[in-house]
Coordinates of C-alpha atoms in Angstrom, one line a residue:
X243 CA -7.2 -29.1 16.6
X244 CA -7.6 -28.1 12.9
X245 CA -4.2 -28.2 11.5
X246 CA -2.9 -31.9 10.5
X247 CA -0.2 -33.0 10.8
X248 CA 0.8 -37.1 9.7
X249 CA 0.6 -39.9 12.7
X250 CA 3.3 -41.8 11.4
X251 CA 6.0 -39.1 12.2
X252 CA 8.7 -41.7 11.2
X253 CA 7.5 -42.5 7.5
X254 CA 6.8 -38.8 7.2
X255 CA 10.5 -37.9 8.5
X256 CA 11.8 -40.3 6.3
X257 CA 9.6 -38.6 3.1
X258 CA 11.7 -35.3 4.1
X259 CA 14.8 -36.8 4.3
X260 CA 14.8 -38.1 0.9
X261 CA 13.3 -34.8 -0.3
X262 CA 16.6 -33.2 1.7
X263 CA 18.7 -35.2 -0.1
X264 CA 17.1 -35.0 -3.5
X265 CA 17.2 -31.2 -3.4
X266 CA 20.9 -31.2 -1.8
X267 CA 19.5 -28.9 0.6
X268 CA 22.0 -25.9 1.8
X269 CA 22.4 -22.1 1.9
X270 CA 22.4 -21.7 -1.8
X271 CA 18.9 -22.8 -2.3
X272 CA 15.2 -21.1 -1.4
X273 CA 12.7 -23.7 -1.3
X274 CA 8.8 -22.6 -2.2
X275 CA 7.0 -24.7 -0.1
X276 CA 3.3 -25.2 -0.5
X277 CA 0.4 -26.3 1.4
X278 CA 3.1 -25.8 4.1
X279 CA 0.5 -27.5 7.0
X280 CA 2.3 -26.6 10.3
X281 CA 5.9 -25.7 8.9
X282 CA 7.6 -29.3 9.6
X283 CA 9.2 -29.3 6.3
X284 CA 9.8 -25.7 6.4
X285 CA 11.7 -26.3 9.7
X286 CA 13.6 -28.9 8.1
X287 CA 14.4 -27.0 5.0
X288 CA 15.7 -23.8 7.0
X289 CA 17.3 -26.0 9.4
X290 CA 20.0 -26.8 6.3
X291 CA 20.3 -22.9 5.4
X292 CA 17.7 -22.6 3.2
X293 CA 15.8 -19.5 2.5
X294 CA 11.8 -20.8 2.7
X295 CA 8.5 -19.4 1.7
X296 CA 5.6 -20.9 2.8
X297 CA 1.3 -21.0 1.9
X298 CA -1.2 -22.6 3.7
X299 CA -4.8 -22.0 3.8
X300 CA -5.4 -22.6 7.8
X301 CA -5.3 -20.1 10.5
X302 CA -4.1 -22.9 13.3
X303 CA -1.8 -24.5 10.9
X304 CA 0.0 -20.8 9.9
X305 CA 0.5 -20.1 13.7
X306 CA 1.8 -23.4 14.3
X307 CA 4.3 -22.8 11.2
X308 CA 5.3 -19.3 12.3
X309 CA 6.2 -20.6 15.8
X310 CA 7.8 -23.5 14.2
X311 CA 10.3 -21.5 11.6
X312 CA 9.8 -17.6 12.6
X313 CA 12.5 -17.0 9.9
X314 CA 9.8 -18.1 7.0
X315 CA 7.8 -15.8 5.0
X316 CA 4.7 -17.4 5.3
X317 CA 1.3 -16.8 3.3
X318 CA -1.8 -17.5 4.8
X319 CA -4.6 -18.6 1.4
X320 CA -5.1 -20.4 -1.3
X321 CA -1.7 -21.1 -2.9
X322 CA -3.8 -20.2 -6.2
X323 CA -4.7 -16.6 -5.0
X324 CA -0.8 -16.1 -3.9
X325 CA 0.8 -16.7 -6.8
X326 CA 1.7 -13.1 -7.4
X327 CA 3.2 -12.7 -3.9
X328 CA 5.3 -16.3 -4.8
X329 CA 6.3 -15.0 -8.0
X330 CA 7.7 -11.7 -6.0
X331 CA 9.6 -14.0 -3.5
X332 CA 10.6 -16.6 -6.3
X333 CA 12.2 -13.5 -8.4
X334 CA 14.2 -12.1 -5.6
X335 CA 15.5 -14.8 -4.3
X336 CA 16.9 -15.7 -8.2
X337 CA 17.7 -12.2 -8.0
X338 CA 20.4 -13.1 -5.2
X339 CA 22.1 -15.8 -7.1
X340 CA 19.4 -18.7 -5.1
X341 CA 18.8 -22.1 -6.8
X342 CA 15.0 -22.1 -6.8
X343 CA 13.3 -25.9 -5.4
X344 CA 9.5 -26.6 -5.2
X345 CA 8.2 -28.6 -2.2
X346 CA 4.2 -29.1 -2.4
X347 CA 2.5 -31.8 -0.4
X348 CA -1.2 -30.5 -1.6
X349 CA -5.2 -31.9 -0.6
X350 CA -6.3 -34.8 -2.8
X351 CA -7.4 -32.4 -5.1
X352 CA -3.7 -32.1 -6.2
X353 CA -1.9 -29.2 -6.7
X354 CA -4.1 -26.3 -8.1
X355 CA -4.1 -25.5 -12.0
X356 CA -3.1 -21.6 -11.8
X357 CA 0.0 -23.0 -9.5
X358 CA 1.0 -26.0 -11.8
X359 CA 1.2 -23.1 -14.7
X360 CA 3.0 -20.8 -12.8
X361 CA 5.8 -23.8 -12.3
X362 CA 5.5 -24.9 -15.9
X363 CA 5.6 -21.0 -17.6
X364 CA 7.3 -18.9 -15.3
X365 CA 8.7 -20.3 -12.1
X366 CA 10.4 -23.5 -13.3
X367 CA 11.9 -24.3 -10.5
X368 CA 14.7 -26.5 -10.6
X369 CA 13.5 -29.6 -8.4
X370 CA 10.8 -30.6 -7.4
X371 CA 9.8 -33.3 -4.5
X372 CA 5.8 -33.4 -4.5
X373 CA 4.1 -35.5 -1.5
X374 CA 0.8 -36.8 -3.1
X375 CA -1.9 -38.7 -1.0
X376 CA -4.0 -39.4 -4.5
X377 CA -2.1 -41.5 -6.9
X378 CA -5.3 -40.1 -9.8
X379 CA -4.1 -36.5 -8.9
X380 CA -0.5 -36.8 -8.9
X381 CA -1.0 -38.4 -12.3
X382 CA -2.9 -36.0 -13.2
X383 CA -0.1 -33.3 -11.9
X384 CA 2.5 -35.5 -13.3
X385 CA 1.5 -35.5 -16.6
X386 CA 1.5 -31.8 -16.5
X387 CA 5.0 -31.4 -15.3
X388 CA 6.3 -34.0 -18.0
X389 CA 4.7 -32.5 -20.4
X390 CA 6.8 -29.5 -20.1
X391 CA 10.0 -29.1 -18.5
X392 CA 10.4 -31.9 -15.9
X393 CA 11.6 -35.3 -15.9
X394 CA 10.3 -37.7 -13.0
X395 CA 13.4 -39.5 -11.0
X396 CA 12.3 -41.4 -8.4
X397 CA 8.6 -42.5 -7.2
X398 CA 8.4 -43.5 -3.3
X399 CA 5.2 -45.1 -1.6
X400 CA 4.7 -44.4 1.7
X401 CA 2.4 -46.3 4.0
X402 CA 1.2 -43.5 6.2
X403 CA -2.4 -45.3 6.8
X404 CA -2.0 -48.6 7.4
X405 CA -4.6 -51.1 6.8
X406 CA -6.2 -48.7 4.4
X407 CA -6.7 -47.9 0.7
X408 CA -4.7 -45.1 1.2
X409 CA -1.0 -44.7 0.1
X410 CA 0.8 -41.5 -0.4
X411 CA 3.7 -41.3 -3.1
X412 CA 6.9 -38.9 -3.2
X413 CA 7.3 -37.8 -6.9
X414 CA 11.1 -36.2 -7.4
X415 CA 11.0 -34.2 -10.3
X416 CA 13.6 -32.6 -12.1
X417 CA 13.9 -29.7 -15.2
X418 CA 14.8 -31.0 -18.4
X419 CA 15.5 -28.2 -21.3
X420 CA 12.8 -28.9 -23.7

């Protein structure tokens, strides 16, 4: 009852297929995937070969995710307070010759600021396919990202409350040499 999960499985499906296809998701790649809710992208990413990593701040969404891709590592916190174990994962995974990608579908509050500079100073991940449900934070995040190392590709709107204000956007991002 307290983990969420989207009602309109088919719009959220279709926001993880192009996110699969953005990141050209196979065994070479280990996808850091944050505010990981109950592991359906996780599943989706591992299902392709991917080495994942997972945070999530909720107890009944974690158990879901760990019964949902029991190969994961999966933190249970604040994905600011586990930076250092992501940095640890990120490093040996590169370590092992993986392409590093950056999945985050985050709270309205957007993605938090000790994260966004571990992506733009250290982890710099090579993709990045961020699900946003607030266009003011993912602008916010956005112009964060730009402003260092990434390019944005492709914007998608999805729908996923209908006959609301609401309207969540998939940002693809990708490093630029700066």
């Amino acid at each position: 009852p307290g983990a969420f999960q989207q009602l309109i499985l088919s719009l959220y499906n279709q926001s993880l297929d192009i996110a699969s296809d953005f990141f050209n998701n196979s065994s070479d790649n280990s996808i850091v995937d944050l505010y990981c809710g109950t592991g359906t992208s996780m599943f989706r990413w591992s299902r392709n070969g991917s080495n994942v990593m997972g945070v999530e701040v909720g107890a009944e969404s974690i158990e879901c995710a760990k019964l949902n891709v029991p190969t994961a590592t999966i933190y249970r916190g604040a994905c600011r307070q586990r930076v250092p174990q992501i940095k640890q994962w990120v490093q040996e995974q590169r370590d092992g010759g993986k392409t590093i990608l950056l999945y985050v579908n985050p709270p309205r509050t957007g993605i938090e600021e000790e994260v966004l500079n571990w992506v733009v100073n250290e982890g710099k991940p090579d993709k990045i396919a961020y699900l946003s449900c607030s266009a003011g934070t993912l602008s916010k995040n956005l112009n964060v990202l730009t402003n260092k190392c990434y390019r944005v590709v492709r914007l998608i709107p999805f729908d996923f409350f209908p006959q609301t204000i609401h309207v969540e956007c998939l940002a693809l991002l990708e490093k630029v040499e700066k």
